[in-house]
CSV table of C-alpha atoms and ligand atoms in Angstrom, one decimal:
chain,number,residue,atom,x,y,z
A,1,UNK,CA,-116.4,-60.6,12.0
A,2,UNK,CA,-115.7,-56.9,11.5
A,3,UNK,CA,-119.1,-55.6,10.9
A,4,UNK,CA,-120.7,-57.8,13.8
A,5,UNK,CA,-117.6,-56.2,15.7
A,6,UNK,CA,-117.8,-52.6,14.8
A,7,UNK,CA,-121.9,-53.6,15.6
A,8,UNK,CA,-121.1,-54.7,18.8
A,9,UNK,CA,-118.9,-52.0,20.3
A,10,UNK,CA,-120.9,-49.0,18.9
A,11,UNK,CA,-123.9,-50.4,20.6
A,12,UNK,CA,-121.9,-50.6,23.8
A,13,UNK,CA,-120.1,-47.1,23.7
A,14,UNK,CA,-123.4,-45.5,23.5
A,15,UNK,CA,-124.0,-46.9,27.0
A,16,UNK,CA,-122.9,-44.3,29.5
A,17,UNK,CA,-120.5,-46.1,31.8
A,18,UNK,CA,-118.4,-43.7,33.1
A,19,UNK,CA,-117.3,-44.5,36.9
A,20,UNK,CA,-117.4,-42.6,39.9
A,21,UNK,CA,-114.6,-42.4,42.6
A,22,UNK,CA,-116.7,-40.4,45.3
A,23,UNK,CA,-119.6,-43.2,44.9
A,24,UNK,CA,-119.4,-45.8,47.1
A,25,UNK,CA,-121.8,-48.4,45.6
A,26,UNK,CA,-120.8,-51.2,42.9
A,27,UNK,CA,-120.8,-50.7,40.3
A,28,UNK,CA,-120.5,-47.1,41.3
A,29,UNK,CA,-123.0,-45.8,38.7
A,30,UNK,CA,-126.3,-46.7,37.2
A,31,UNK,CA,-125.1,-47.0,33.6
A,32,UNK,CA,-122.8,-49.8,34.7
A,33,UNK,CA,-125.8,-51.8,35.8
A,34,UNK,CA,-127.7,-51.1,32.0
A,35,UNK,CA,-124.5,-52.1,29.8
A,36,UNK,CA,-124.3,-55.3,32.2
A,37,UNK,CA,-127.8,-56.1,31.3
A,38,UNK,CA,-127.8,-55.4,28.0
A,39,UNK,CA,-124.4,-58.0,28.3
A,40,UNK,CA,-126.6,-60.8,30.1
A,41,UNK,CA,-129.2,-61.0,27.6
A,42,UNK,CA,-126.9,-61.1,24.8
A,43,UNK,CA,-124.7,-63.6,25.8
A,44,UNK,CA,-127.7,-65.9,26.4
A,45,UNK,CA,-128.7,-65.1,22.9
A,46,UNK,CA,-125.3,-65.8,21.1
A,47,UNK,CA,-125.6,-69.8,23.3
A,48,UNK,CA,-123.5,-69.5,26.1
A,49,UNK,CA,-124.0,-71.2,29.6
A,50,UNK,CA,-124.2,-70.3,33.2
A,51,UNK,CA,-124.8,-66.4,32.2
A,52,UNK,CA,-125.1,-64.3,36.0
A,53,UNK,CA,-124.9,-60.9,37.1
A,54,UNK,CA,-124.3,-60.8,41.0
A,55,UNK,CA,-125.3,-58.1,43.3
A,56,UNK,CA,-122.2,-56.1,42.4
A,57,UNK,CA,-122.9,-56.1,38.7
A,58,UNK,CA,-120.5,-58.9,37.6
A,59,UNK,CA,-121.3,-61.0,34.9
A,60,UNK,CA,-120.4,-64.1,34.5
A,61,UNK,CA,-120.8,-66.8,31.4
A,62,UNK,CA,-119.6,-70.1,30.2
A,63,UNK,CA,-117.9,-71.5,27.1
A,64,UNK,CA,-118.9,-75.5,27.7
A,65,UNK,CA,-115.9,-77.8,26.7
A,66,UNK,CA,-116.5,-79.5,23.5
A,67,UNK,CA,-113.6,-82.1,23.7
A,68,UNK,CA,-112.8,-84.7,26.5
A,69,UNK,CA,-109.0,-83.2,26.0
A,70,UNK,CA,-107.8,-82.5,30.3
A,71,UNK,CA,-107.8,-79.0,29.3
A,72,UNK,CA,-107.7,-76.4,32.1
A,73,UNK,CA,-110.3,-73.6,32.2
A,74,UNK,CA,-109.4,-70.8,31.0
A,75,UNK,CA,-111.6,-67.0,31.1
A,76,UNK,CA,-111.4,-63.4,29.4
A,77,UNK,CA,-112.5,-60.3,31.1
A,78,UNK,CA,-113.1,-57.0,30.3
A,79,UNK,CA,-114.6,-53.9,31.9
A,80,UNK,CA,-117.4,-52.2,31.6
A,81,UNK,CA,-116.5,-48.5,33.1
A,82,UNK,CA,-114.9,-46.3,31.3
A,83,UNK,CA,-112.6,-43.3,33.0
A,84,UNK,CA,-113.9,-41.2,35.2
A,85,UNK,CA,-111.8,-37.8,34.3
A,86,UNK,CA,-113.5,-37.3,31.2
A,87,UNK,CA,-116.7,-37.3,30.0
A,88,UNK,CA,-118.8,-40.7,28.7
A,89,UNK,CA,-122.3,-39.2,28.2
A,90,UNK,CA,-123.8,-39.3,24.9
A,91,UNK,CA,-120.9,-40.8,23.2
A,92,UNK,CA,-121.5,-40.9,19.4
A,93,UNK,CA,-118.9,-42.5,17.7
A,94,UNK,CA,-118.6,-41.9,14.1
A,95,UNK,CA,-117.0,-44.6,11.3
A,96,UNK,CA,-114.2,-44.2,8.7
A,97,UNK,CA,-114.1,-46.1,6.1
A,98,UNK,CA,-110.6,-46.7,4.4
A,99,UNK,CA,-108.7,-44.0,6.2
A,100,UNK,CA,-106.4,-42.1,4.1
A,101,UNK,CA,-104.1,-41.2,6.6
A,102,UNK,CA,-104.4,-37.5,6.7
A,103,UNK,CA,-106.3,-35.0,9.4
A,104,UNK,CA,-110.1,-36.4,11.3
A,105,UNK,CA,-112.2,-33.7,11.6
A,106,UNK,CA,-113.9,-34.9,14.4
A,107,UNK,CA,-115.9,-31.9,15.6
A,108,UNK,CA,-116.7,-29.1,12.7
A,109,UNK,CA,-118.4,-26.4,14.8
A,110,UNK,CA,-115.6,-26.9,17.6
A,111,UNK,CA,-112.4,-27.1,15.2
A,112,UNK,CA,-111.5,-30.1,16.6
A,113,UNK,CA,-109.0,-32.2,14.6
A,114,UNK,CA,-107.3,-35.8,14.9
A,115,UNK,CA,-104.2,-35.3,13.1
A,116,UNK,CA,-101.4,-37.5,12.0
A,117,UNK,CA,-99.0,-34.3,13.4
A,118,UNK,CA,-100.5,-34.7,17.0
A,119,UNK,CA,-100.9,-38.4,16.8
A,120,UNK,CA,-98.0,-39.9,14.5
A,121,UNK,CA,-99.3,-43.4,15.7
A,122,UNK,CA,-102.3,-42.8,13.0
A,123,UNK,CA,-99.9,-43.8,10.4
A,124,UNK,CA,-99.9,-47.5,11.3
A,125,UNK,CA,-103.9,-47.2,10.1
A,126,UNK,CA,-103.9,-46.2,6.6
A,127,UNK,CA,-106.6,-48.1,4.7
A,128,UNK,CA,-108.3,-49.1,8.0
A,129,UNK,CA,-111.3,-48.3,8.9
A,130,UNK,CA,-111.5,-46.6,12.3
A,131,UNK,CA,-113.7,-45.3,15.6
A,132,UNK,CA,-113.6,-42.3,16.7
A,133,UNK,CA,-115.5,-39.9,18.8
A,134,UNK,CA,-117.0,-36.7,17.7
A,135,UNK,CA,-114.7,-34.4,19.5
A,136,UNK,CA,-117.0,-34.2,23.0
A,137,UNK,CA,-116.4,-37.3,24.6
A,138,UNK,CA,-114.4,-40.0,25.2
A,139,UNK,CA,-114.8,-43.2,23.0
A,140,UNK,CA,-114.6,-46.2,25.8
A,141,UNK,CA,-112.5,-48.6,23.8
A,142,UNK,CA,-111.3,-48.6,27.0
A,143,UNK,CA,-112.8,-51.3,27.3
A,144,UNK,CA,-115.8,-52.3,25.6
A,145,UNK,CA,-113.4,-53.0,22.6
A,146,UNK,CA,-112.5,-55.8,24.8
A,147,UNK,CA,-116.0,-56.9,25.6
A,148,UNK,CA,-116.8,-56.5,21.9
A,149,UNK,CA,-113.9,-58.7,21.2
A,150,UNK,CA,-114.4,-61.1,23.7
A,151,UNK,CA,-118.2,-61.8,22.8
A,152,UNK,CA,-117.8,-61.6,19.3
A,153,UNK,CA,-114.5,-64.5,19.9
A,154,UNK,CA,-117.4,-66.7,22.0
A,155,UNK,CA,-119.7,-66.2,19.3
A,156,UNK,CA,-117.1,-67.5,16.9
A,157,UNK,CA,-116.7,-70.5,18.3
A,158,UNK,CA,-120.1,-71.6,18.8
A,159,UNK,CA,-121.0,-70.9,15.2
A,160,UNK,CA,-118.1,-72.7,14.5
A,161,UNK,CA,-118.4,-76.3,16.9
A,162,UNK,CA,-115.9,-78.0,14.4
A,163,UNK,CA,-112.9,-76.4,16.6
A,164,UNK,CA,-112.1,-78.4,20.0
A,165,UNK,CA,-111.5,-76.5,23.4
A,166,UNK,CA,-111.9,-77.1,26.5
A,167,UNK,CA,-114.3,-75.0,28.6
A,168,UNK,CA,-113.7,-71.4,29.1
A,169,UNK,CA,-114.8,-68.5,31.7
A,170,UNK,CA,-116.0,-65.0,30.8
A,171,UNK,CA,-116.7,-61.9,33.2
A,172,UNK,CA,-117.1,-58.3,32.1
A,173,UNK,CA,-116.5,-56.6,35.3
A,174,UNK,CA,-117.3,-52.9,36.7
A,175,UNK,CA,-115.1,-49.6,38.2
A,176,UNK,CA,-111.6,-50.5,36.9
A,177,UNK,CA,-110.9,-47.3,36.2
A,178,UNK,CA,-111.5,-46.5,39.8
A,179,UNK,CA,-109.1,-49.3,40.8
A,180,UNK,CA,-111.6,-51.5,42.6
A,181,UNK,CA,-112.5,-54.0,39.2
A,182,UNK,CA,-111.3,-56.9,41.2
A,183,UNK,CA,-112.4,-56.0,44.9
A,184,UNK,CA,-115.7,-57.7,44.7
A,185,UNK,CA,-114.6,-60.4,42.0
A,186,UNK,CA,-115.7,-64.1,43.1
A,187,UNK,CA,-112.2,-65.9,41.9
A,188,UNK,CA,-113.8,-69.6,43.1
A,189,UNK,CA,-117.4,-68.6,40.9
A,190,UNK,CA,-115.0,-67.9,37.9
A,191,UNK,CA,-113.3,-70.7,38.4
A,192,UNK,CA,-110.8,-70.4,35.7
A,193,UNK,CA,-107.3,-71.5,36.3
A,194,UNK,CA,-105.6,-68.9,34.5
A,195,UNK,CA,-107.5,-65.1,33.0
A,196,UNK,CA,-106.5,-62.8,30.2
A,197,UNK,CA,-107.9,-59.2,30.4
A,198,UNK,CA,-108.5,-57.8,27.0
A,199,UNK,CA,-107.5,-54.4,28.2
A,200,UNK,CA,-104.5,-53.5,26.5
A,201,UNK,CA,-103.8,-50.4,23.7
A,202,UNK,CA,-102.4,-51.4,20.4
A,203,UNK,CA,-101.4,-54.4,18.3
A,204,UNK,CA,-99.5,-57.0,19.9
A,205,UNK,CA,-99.4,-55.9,23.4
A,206,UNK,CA,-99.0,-58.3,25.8
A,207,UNK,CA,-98.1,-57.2,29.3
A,208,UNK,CA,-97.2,-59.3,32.3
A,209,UNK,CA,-95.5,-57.2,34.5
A,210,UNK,CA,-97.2,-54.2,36.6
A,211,UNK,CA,-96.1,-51.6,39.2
A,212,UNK,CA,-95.9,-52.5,42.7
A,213,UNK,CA,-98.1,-49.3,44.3
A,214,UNK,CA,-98.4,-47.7,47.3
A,215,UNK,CA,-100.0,-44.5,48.6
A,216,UNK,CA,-98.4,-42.4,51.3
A,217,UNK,CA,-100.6,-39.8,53.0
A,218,UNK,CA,-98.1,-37.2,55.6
A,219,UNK,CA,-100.1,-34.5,57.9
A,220,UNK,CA,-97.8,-32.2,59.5
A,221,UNK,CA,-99.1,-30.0,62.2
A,222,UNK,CA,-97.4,-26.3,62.8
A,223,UNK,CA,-97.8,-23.9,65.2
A,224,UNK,CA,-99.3,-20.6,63.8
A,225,UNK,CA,-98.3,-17.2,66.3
A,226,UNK,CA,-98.7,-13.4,64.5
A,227,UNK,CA,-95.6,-13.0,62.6
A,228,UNK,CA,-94.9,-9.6,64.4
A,229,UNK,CA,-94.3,-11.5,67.4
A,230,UNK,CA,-93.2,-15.2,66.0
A,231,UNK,CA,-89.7,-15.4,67.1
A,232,UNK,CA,-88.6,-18.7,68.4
A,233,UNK,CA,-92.4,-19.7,68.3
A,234,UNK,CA,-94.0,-20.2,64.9
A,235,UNK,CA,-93.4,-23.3,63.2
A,236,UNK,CA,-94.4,-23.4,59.7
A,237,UNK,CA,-95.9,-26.5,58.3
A,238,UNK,CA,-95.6,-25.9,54.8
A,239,UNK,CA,-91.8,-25.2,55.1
A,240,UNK,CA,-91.4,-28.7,57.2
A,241,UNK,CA,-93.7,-30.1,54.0
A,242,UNK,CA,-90.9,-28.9,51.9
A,243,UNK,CA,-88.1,-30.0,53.7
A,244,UNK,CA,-89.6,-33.6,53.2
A,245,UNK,CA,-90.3,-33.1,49.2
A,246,UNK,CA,-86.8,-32.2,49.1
A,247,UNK,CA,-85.5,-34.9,50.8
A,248,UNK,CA,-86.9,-37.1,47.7
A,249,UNK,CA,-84.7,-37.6,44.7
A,250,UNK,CA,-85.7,-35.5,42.5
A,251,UNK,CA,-85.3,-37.2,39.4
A,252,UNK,CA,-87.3,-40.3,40.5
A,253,UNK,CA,-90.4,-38.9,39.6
A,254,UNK,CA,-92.8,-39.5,36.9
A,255,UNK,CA,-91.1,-36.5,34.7
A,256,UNK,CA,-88.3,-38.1,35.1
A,257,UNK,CA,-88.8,-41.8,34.6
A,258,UNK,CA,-89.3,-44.6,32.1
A,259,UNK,CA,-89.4,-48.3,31.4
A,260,UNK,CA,-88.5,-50.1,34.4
A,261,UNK,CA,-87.7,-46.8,36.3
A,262,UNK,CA,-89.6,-46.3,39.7
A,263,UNK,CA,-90.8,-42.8,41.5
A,264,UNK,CA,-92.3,-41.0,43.9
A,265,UNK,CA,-95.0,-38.8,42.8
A,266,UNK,CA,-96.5,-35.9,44.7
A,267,UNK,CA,-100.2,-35.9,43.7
A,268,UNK,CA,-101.0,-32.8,46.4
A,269,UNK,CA,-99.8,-30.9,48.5
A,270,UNK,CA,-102.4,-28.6,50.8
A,271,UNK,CA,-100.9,-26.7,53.5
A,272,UNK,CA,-101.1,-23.5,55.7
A,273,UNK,CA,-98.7,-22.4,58.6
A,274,UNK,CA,-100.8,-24.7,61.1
A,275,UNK,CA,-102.0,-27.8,58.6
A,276,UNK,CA,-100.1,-29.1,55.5
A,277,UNK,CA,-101.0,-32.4,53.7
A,278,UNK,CA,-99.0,-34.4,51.4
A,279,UNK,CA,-100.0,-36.9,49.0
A,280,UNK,CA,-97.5,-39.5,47.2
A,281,UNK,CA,-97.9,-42.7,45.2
A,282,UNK,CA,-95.0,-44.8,45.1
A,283,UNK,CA,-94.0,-47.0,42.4
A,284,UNK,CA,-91.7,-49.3,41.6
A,285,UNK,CA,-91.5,-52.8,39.5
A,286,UNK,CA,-88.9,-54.5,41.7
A,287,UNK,CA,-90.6,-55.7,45.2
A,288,UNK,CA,-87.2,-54.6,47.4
A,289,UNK,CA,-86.7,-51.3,45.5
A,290,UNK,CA,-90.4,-50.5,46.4
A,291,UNK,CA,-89.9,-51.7,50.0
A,292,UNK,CA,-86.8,-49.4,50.4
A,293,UNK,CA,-88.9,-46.8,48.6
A,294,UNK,CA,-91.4,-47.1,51.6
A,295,UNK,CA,-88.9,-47.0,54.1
A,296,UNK,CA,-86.9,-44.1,52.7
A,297,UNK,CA,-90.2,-42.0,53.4
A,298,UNK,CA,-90.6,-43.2,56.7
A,299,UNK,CA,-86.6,-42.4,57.4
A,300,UNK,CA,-87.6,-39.4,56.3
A,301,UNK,CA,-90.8,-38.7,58.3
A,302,UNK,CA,-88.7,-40.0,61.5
A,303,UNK,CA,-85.8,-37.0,60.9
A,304,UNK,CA,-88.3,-34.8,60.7
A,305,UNK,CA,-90.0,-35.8,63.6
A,306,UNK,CA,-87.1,-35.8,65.5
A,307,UNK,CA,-86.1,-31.9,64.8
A,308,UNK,CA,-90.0,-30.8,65.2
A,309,UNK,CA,-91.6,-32.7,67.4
A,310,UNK,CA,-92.8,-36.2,67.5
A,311,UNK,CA,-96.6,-35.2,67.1
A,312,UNK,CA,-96.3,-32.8,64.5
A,313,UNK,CA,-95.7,-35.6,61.6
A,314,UNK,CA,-97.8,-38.6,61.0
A,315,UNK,CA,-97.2,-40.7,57.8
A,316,UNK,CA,-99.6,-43.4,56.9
A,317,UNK,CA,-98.3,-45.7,53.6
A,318,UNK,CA,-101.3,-48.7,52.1
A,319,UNK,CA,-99.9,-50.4,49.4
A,320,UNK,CA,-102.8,-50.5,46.7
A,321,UNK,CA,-101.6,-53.4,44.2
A,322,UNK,CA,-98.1,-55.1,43.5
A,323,UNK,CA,-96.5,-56.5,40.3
A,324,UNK,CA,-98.5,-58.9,39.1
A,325,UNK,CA,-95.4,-60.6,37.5
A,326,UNK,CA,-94.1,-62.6,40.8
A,327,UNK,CA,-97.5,-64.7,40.1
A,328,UNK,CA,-97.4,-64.8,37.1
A,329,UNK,CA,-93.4,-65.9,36.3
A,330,UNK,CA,-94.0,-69.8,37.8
A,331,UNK,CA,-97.1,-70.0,35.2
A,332,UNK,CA,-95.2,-68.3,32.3
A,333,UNK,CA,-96.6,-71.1,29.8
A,334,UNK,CA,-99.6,-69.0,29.6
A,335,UNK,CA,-97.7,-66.0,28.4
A,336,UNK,CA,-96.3,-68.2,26.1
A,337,UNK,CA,-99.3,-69.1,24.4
A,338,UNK,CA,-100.6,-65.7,23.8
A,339,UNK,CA,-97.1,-64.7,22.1
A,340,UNK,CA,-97.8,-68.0,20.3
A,341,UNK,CA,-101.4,-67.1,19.1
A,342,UNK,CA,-100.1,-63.9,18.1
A,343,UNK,CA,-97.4,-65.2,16.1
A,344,UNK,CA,-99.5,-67.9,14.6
A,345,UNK,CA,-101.4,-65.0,13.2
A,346,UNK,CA,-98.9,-62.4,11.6
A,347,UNK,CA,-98.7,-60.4,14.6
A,348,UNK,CA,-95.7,-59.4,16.4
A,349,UNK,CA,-96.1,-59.3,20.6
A,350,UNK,CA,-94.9,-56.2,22.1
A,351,UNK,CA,-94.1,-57.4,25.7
A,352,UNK,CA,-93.4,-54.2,28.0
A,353,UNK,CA,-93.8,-53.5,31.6
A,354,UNK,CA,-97.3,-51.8,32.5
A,355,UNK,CA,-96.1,-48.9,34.2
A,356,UNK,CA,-99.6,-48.6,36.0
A,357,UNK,CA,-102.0,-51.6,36.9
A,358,UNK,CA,-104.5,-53.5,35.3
A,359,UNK,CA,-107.1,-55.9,37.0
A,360,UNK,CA,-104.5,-58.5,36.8
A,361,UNK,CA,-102.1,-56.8,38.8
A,362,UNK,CA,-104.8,-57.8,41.9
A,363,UNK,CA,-106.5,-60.7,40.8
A,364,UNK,CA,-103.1,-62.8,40.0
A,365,UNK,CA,-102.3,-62.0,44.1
A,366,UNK,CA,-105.9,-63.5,44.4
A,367,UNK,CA,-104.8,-66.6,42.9
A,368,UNK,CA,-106.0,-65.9,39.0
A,369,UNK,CA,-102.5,-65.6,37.3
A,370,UNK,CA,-103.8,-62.6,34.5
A,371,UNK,CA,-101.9,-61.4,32.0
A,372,UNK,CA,-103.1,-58.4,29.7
A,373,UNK,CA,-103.7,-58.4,25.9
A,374,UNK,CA,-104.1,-55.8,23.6
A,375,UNK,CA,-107.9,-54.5,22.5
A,376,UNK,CA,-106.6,-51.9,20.3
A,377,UNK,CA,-107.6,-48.9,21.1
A,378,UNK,CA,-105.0,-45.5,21.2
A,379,UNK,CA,-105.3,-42.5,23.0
A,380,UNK,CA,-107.6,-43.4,26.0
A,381,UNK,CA,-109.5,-41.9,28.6
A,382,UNK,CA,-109.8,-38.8,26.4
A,383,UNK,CA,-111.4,-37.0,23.2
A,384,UNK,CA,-108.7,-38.4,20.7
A,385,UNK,CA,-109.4,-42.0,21.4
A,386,UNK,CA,-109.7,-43.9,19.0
A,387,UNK,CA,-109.8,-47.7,17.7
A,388,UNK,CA,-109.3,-49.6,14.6
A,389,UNK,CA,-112.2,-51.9,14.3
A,390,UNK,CA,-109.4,-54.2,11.9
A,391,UNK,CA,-107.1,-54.3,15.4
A,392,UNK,CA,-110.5,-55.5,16.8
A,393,UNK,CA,-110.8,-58.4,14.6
A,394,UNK,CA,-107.0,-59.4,14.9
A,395,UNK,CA,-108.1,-59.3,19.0
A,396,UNK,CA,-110.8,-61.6,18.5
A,397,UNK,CA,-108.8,-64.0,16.7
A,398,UNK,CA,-105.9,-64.1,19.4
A,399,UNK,CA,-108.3,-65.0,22.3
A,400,UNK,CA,-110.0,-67.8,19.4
A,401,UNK,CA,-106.3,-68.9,18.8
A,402,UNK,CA,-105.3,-68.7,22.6
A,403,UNK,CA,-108.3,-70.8,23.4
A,404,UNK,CA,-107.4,-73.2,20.3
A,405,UNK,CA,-104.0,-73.5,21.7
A,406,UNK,CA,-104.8,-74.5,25.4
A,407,UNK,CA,-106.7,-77.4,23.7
A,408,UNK,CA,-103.9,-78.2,21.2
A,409,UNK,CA,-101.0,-78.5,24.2
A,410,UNK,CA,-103.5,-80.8,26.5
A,411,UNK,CA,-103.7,-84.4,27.0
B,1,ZN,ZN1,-109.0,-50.3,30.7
C-alpha cells in the first residue's frame, strides 16, 4: 500500500492546483480541471462505478455494495486545490527514506532547512519515510494526501472482494481553500447519508466541531476641511474607526485566544480623514456567544452612529459557515465509528475543535453530517509541509476499517 501511495500522491502534487480567490469560475483555475481528469480516468481504471465530473469540476464515483446487509451509504471527499497564499507551481517533491530524525536540507543553493529545532513535531517521524518539498513550493498534502488515501482505500477493497460493505460515495471536490468547496456540491447526486473529508493534519485527528463565522465589513464616512481652518468642522474617519476597534475586547482576538476561545479579528483597516474601512471576521464555537458577538458590533456601530451622524457608519455582517457540530451531535454514531476504526488499529483519536472550517462545516447544514479525519500531513499551506507517506497508509486503513464497520453494525 505505501509505494502505490507515495505513487499516487507524487503524481498528484505535480499537478498545479493552486486556487484563485479573485477568479470567479469553478473550479477557479485550469489546473483544477487537469488533476480532476487525470482523477476520472483513474478511478475508472482501479473498477469503480458511476465515475462523473460535472460542469463545476466535481467528481463523483461509486463503491457498489457487495453485501445485502441494510447498510447506509456512506462517501469520502477530498479536495483538489491547494492554498492560494503560496505558491503550487512546479511542485517537486523529494522522498526520505528512513528519516533519522535530524535537519532536511530541502533547498542546497537557497539554505533552506527542515529542522527538528523549528519543527519539534518531526520527532514523532523517525524511521519513517517522508514528503517533502524542495524548499520553493508548497507540497499539497493539503489535500491530495487525502485523495491519494481515499483512492488507494477504494482500490483496496476491490482487490480485496472477500470484505463485505455496503455501497459507498466518493467526490474529490475543487476551491476549498477559497471557502467555496461545497457551494456547487450536488448533496442529492452524492447521495450518501453521512461524508468524512479526509482533510485533517496528523495522526488520529478527528474533528467534529468547527467555528461558527461571520464577516463584518464597517465604512465610515468623515468630513475632510483644511486643518488650518477645521475647528468644529472636520470629522476624522480614522479616529471614529478607532474608537470602534477599541470598543472590542481586546484580548478576544486571535493573539489572544485558544481552544474553545472566540474573537474578533481585524483583517484591515483602510482609512483616510474622509473614507475609512474596516474588516472583521468573527468567530466563535457556541451559536449564542457568536450571535451576541454579532450584536455587540452592531451596539457598537449604533453608539457611534448616534454621536456622528446616522449616515456616516454602515455595518454589513454575512455569516460565512457555522459549527458543523449542532448537525452532527444527533448523528454522533458516526463519530463513533471512526474513533472505533482508529482504535481497532493502534491509533489513538485526537478529537479537538477546528478552530477554522472544513467543507463539513457547510455541507453538514446542507444535510451531509461530515466529520473530518486526519490525512497526515504537517505544516500546510507553506514551504515546510510535509507528509509521512507511513501516516498515509494508517489513513487508508481507517476509511477501509470505517467502511468495514458500517457493514459490521448493520442489519
Ligand atoms: Zn485542506
Amino acid at each position: 500500500m505505501k509505494q502505490e501511495l507515495i505513487e499516487r500522491f507524487i503524481r498528484y502534487a505535480k499537478v498545479n492546483t493552486q486556487s484563485d480567490p479573485e477568479s470567479s469560475t469553478c473550479p477557479s483555475t485550469q489546473g483544477q480541471w487537469e488533476l480532476a481528469r487525470m482523477l476520472v480516468e483513474e478511478l475508472k481504471s482501479i473498477g469503480m462505478e458511476d465515475v462523473t465530473v460535472d460542469e463545476n469540476g466535481y467528481v463523483m464515483a461509486t463503491l457498489p455494495a457487495n453485501t445485502d446487509k441494510n447498510v447506509p451509504v456512506i462517501g469520502f471527499l477530498a479536495h483538489m486545490d491547494t492554498a492560494p497564499e503560496f505558491t503550487g507551481a512546479n511542485v517537486n517533491p523529494q522522498l526520505i527514506d528512513s528519516y533519522d530524525g535530524g535537519d532536511i536540507v530541502l533547498n542546497k543553493e537557497q539554505g533552506i532547512i527542515l529542522s527538528p529545532n523549528d519543527f519539534p513535531e518531526l520527532a514523532h517521524y523517525k524511521g519513517h519515510t517522508l514528503i517533502t518539498t524542495d524548499g520553493t513550493t508548497l507540497l499539497g498534502a493539503d489535500d491530495k494526501a487525502g485523495i491519494a488515501e481515499i483512492m488507494t482505500a477504494m482500490n483496496y477493497l476491490i482487490q480485496h472482494p472477500e470484505i463485505k460493505h455496503g455501497k459507498v460515495r466518493v467526490a474529490f471536490t475543487p476551491d476549498e481553500e477559497i471557502g467555496r468547496g461545497p457551494h456547487k456540491f450536488d448533496v442529492a447526486k452524492f447521495g450518501a447519508q453521512f461524508a468524512y473529508t479526509v482533510d485533517g493534519g496528523p495522526l488520529g485527528e478527528l474533528e467534529y466541531e468547527s467555528f461558527n463565522a461571520a464577516e463584518a465589513k464597517i465604512t465610515i464616512k468623515g468630513k475632510n476641511v483644511h486643518p488650518g481652518t477645521a475647528k468644529g468642522k472636520m470629522i476624522n474617519s480614522i479616529k471614529i474607526a478607532m474608537e470602534f476597534q477599541q470598543q472590542l475586547p481586546a484580548d478576544e482576538a486571535p493573539e489572544h485566544t485558544e481552544g474553545y476561545e472566540g474573537f474578533y479579528h481585524l483583517l484591515s483597516f483602510q482609512g483616510s480623514v474622509e473614507e475609512t474601512k474596516l474588516h472583521y471576521i468573527i468567530r466563535d464555537f457556541d451559536r449564542e456567544q457568536f450571535e451576541a458577538r454579532k450584536a455587540k458590533m452592531n451596539e457598537i456601530a449604533a453608539s457611534l452612529a448616534q454621536k456622528y451622524g446616522n449616515d456616516r457608519i454602515t455595518l454589513e455582517i454575512n455569516d460565512q459557515y457555522y459549527n458543523m457540530r449542532e448537525k452532527i451531535e444527533p448523528v454522533r454514531h458516526i463519530v463513533d465509528i471512526a474513533h472505533e476504526a482508529m482504535t481497532n488499529l493502534g491509533i489513538e483519536p485526537k478529537v479537538k475543535p477546528i478552530r477554522g472550517g472544513t467543507d463539513g462545516s457547510q455541507l453538514s447544514y446542507m444535510g451531509l453530517p461530515t466529520p473530518n479525519l486526519f490525512a497526515g500531513g504537517e505544516n500546510f499551506h507553506g514551504r515546510y509541509e510535509y507528509i509521512s507517506a507511513d501516516t498515509m497508509v494508517k489513513s487508508a486503513e481507517v476509511i477501509v476499517e470505517i467502511i468495514k464497520l458500517f457493514e459490521q453494525k448493520a442489519s
